[in-house]
């Protein structure tokens, strides 16, 4: 069981907007630690999508955005495209055990 | 090109040892903390261990504490993971990952290798 909780799956039609939640607690997200998001396409290594709650690395489309509030964070994807079909993971830090990941969310583009 | 290349994975019997390596290139290796993250087949990501730029700060997940040892050789731009007393539940794809920032606090991982597979089975 992961320290950070994500929905196992979400889906949306091309062009739609979807959000993926990441729920933590007062010892991780709620303690002020940043949340980061990764995209993992099938058969590939994770790729950093959002860092520091809402910042996009160079090259990541602005269709991807992140936010954080209280003990939770969210990843939003607008203008959904077939190529967005992947697994998405949130990551933060916990006073114990340290670096923590969410269980992952599989995005299906209908 | 910024790159991380892992090696050393394979099939190993329970209770035996294995040493993973990660060769870094394209960035100033000794400026950054480095980490190992693993992914069991069909499962999510699990942080394994991390080491600061000068090896002065090291951390482990509870699941590997006392069995795994992380180290680095800045002269060789290399990161290592010595895995002892391996168990079936250690079976996973092991990624090395670079911390994004130079500061000492927690941060994202901005560069990942392609992973090396470790299978623990008799």
Tab-separated table of C-alpha atoms in Angstrom:
chain	number	residue	atom	x	y	z
A	1	UNK	CA	0.000	0.000	0.000
A	2	UNK	CA	1.469	3.316	-1.124
A	3	UNK	CA	1.927	6.299	1.176
A	4	UNK	CA	0.428	8.520	-1.527
A	5	UNK	CA	-2.976	7.459	-2.891
A	6	UNK	CA	-3.873	7.741	-6.565
A	7	UNK	CA	-6.893	6.376	-8.439
A	8	UNK	CA	-5.910	3.167	-10.259
A	9	UNK	CA	-7.354	4.399	-13.536
A	10	UNK	CA	-8.902	7.371	-15.305
A	11	UNK	CA	-10.117	7.768	-18.853
A	12	UNK	CA	-11.209	10.441	-21.270
A	13	UNK	CA	-11.982	11.051	-24.899
A	14	UNK	CA	-9.592	12.903	-27.195
A	15	UNK	CA	-9.766	16.629	-26.599
A	16	UNK	CA	-11.224	16.290	-23.115
A	17	UNK	CA	-9.736	17.275	-19.777
A	18	UNK	CA	-8.837	14.734	-17.120
A	19	UNK	CA	-7.432	15.100	-13.638
A	20	UNK	CA	-5.465	12.662	-11.504
A	21	UNK	CA	-5.448	13.117	-7.752
A	22	UNK	CA	-2.684	12.318	-5.291
A	23	UNK	CA	-3.690	12.203	-1.636
A	24	UNK	CA	-1.154	12.225	1.161
A	25	UNK	CA	-1.060	13.178	4.817
A	26	UNK	CA	0.348	15.637	7.310
A	27	UNK	CA	3.730	13.885	7.247
A	28	UNK	CA	4.313	14.337	3.519
A	29	UNK	CA	2.292	16.650	1.245
A	30	UNK	CA	0.628	18.334	4.201
A	31	UNK	CA	4.008	19.005	5.792
A	32	UNK	CA	4.862	21.275	2.883
A	33	UNK	CA	6.931	18.913	0.768
A	34	UNK	CA	6.683	19.426	-2.964
A	35	UNK	CA	4.839	17.039	-5.260
A	36	UNK	CA	6.271	15.891	-8.568
A	37	UNK	CA	4.616	13.997	-11.393
A	38	UNK	CA	6.003	11.434	-13.856
A	39	UNK	CA	4.668	9.951	-17.060
A	40	UNK	CA	5.611	6.376	-17.927
A	41	UNK	CA	4.797	5.274	-21.443
A	42	UNK	CA	4.538	1.518	-21.978
A	43	UNK	CA	7.932	-0.171	-21.859
A	44	UNK	CA	9.863	2.993	-21.079
A	45	UNK	CA	11.452	4.695	-18.083
A	46	UNK	CA	9.511	7.347	-16.165
A	47	UNK	CA	9.764	10.900	-17.474
A	48	UNK	CA	9.524	13.990	-15.261
A	49	UNK	CA	6.330	15.842	-16.156
A	50	UNK	CA	5.809	18.346	-13.323
A	51	UNK	CA	8.202	19.362	-10.538
A	52	UNK	CA	7.706	21.550	-7.503
A	53	UNK	CA	3.920	21.107	-7.586
A	54	UNK	CA	3.271	23.109	-10.745
A	55	UNK	CA	6.419	23.615	-12.812
A	56	UNK	CA	6.948	22.058	-16.230
A	57	UNK	CA	10.417	21.007	-17.412
A	58	UNK	CA	11.474	22.281	-20.780
A	59	UNK	CA	9.728	20.393	-23.555
A	60	UNK	CA	6.627	19.366	-21.610
A	61	UNK	CA	3.498	20.749	-23.301
A	62	UNK	CA	1.411	23.280	-21.388
A	63	UNK	CA	-1.519	20.869	-21.674
A	64	UNK	CA	-0.062	19.359	-18.509
A	65	UNK	CA	-0.454	21.286	-15.250
A	66	UNK	CA	-0.111	20.554	-11.562
A	67	UNK	CA	-1.499	21.964	-8.363
A	68	UNK	CA	-1.293	21.301	-4.646
A	69	UNK	CA	-3.581	22.112	-1.752
A	70	UNK	CA	-3.415	20.903	1.819
A	71	UNK	CA	-2.603	17.205	1.868
A	72	UNK	CA	-3.401	16.609	-1.813
A	73	UNK	CA	-2.149	17.390	-5.280
A	74	UNK	CA	-3.579	17.067	-8.773
A	75	UNK	CA	-2.345	16.628	-12.299
A	76	UNK	CA	-4.557	18.011	-15.050
A	77	UNK	CA	-4.282	17.142	-18.713
A	78	UNK	CA	-6.255	19.223	-21.189
A	79	UNK	CA	-6.798	18.573	-24.892
A	80	UNK	CA	-6.284	14.852	-24.329
A	81	UNK	CA	-4.345	13.095	-27.080
A	82	UNK	CA	-3.868	9.401	-27.883
A	83	UNK	CA	-0.161	9.733	-27.081
A	84	UNK	CA	-1.024	10.695	-23.494
A	85	UNK	CA	-2.090	7.121	-22.779
A	86	UNK	CA	0.373	6.076	-20.075
A	87	UNK	CA	0.859	5.484	-16.358
A	88	UNK	CA	1.207	8.578	-14.180
A	89	UNK	CA	2.896	8.688	-10.780
A	90	UNK	CA	3.053	11.361	-8.113
A	91	UNK	CA	6.075	11.623	-5.812
A	92	UNK	CA	6.838	13.549	-2.657
A	93	UNK	CA	8.831	13.209	0.541
A	94	UNK	CA	7.802	11.839	3.915
A	95	UNK	CA	9.579	12.362	7.216
A	96	UNK	CA	9.644	8.568	7.370
A	97	UNK	CA	10.293	6.630	5.112
A	98	UNK	CA	11.758	9.319	2.840
A	99	UNK	CA	11.003	9.528	-0.876
A	100	UNK	CA	7.486	8.262	-1.550
A	101	UNK	CA	5.529	7.510	-4.716
A	102	UNK	CA	1.859	7.113	-5.402
A	103	UNK	CA	0.627	3.759	-6.615
A	104	UNK	CA	0.221	5.048	-10.156
A	105	UNK	CA	-2.756	5.857	-12.373
A	106	UNK	CA	-3.358	4.318	-15.775
A	107	UNK	CA	-4.766	6.852	-18.222
A	108	UNK	CA	-6.828	5.426	-21.061
A	109	UNK	CA	-7.693	7.623	-24.027
A	110	UNK	CA	-11.034	6.367	-25.334
B	1	UNK	CA	23.608	14.147	-24.186
B	2	UNK	CA	22.663	13.607	-20.561
B	3	UNK	CA	22.495	9.871	-19.984
B	4	UNK	CA	22.344	7.201	-17.297
B	5	UNK	CA	23.088	3.585	-18.204
B	6	UNK	CA	22.489	0.802	-15.686
B	7	UNK	CA	24.097	-2.625	-15.782
B	8	UNK	CA	24.665	-5.668	-13.599
B	9	UNK	CA	21.193	-7.139	-13.431
B	10	UNK	CA	20.420	-10.789	-13.981
B	11	UNK	CA	19.002	-13.980	-12.516
B	12	UNK	CA	20.194	-14.757	-8.991
B	13	UNK	CA	19.196	-17.301	-6.359
B	14	UNK	CA	17.559	-16.218	-3.100
B	15	UNK	CA	20.123	-15.316	-0.468
B	16	UNK	CA	22.836	-14.457	-2.998
B	17	UNK	CA	24.294	-11.067	-3.908
B	18	UNK	CA	24.375	-8.801	-6.934
B	19	UNK	CA	25.994	-5.422	-7.648
B	20	UNK	CA	24.335	-2.922	-9.943
B	21	UNK	CA	26.179	-0.086	-11.652
B	22	UNK	CA	24.988	3.141	-13.247
B	23	UNK	CA	27.271	5.071	-15.606
B	24	UNK	CA	26.521	8.779	-15.913
B	25	UNK	CA	27.461	11.108	-18.754
B	26	UNK	CA	26.573	14.537	-20.096
B	27	UNK	CA	26.419	16.345	-16.752
B	28	UNK	CA	28.672	17.124	-13.780
B	29	UNK	CA	28.042	13.906	-11.860
B	30	UNK	CA	29.680	14.974	-8.618
B	31	UNK	CA	27.330	17.962	-8.272
B	32	UNK	CA	24.179	15.882	-7.836
B	33	UNK	CA	22.578	13.415	-5.460
B	34	UNK	CA	21.647	10.130	-7.085
B	35	UNK	CA	18.998	7.531	-6.352
B	36	UNK	CA	17.870	3.998	-7.117
B	37	UNK	CA	14.172	3.361	-7.815
B	38	UNK	CA	12.722	-0.053	-8.632
B	39	UNK	CA	9.592	-1.337	-10.306
B	40	UNK	CA	8.386	-4.894	-9.812
B	41	UNK	CA	6.747	-6.481	-12.876
B	42	UNK	CA	3.339	-4.904	-13.426
B	43	UNK	CA	3.661	-2.765	-10.293
B	44	UNK	CA	4.382	0.850	-9.397
B	45	UNK	CA	7.559	2.737	-8.579
B	46	UNK	CA	9.343	2.182	-5.265
B	47	UNK	CA	12.221	4.308	-4.014
B	48	UNK	CA	15.135	2.121	-2.899
B	49	UNK	CA	18.016	4.346	-1.857
B	50	UNK	CA	19.652	7.735	-2.336
B	51	UNK	CA	23.121	9.229	-1.863
B	52	UNK	CA	24.242	12.851	-1.693
B	53	UNK	CA	26.858	14.308	-4.021
B	54	UNK	CA	29.705	13.659	-1.596
B	55	UNK	CA	28.332	10.416	-0.063
B	56	UNK	CA	27.843	12.282	3.200
B	57	UNK	CA	24.115	11.583	3.355
B	58	UNK	CA	22.608	8.198	2.513
B	59	UNK	CA	19.091	6.823	2.892
B	60	UNK	CA	17.349	3.513	2.353
B	61	UNK	CA	13.808	2.243	2.138
B	62	UNK	CA	12.860	0.067	5.103
B	63	UNK	CA	12.409	-2.877	2.740
B	64	UNK	CA	16.132	-2.951	1.863
B	65	UNK	CA	17.777	-1.440	4.935
B	66	UNK	CA	20.572	-3.647	6.217
B	67	UNK	CA	20.753	-5.655	2.974
B	68	UNK	CA	21.522	-3.070	0.275
B	69	UNK	CA	24.386	-0.567	0.170
B	70	UNK	CA	24.517	2.437	-2.127
B	71	UNK	CA	27.807	4.040	-3.103
B	72	UNK	CA	29.310	6.255	-5.762
B	73	UNK	CA	32.674	6.924	-7.371
B	74	UNK	CA	32.738	10.509	-8.603
B	75	UNK	CA	36.054	9.973	-10.365
B	76	UNK	CA	34.369	7.319	-12.500
B	77	UNK	CA	30.993	9.085	-12.819
B	78	UNK	CA	29.388	5.956	-11.461
B	79	UNK	CA	26.694	4.947	-8.972
B	80	UNK	CA	26.437	1.501	-7.429
B	81	UNK	CA	23.988	-0.652	-5.504
B	82	UNK	CA	25.326	-3.667	-3.640
B	83	UNK	CA	22.438	-6.030	-2.977
B	84	UNK	CA	22.933	-8.823	-0.448
B	85	UNK	CA	20.596	-11.477	0.959
B	86	UNK	CA	18.327	-11.096	-2.031
B	87	UNK	CA	14.710	-12.176	-1.769
B	88	UNK	CA	12.040	-13.030	-4.329
B	89	UNK	CA	10.330	-9.729	-3.551
B	90	UNK	CA	13.425	-7.844	-4.733
B	91	UNK	CA	12.630	-8.944	-8.290
B	92	UNK	CA	12.221	-5.719	-10.234
B	93	UNK	CA	13.546	-3.383	-12.876
B	94	UNK	CA	16.062	-1.149	-11.128
B	95	UNK	CA	16.420	2.428	-12.353
B	96	UNK	CA	19.071	4.929	-11.383
B	97	UNK	CA	17.829	8.501	-11.312
B	98	UNK	CA	19.429	11.935	-10.985
B	99	UNK	CA	18.109	14.499	-8.531
B	100	UNK	CA	17.000	17.624	-10.370
B	101	UNK	CA	18.450	20.342	-8.160
B	102	UNK	CA	21.716	21.124	-6.442
B	103	UNK	CA	20.245	21.901	-3.023
B	104	UNK	CA	20.277	19.426	-0.175
B	105	UNK	CA	16.513	19.062	0.281
B	106	UNK	CA	14.086	16.664	-1.425
B	107	UNK	CA	13.527	17.140	-5.129
B	108	UNK	CA	12.278	15.508	-8.298
B	109	UNK	CA	14.250	13.077	-10.427
B	110	UNK	CA	14.845	14.639	-13.821
B	111	UNK	CA	16.968	12.011	-15.555
B	112	UNK	CA	16.324	8.257	-15.483
B	113	UNK	CA	18.222	5.355	-16.961
B	114	UNK	CA	16.560	2.598	-18.956
B	115	UNK	CA	16.775	0.178	-16.025
B	116	UNK	CA	18.398	-3.171	-15.365
B	117	UNK	CA	16.297	-6.220	-14.514
B	118	UNK	CA	16.965	-8.242	-11.377
B	119	UNK	CA	15.229	-11.588	-11.009
B	120	UNK	CA	15.544	-13.478	-7.730
B	121	UNK	CA	14.510	-17.070	-8.148
B	122	UNK	CA	15.756	-20.583	-7.480
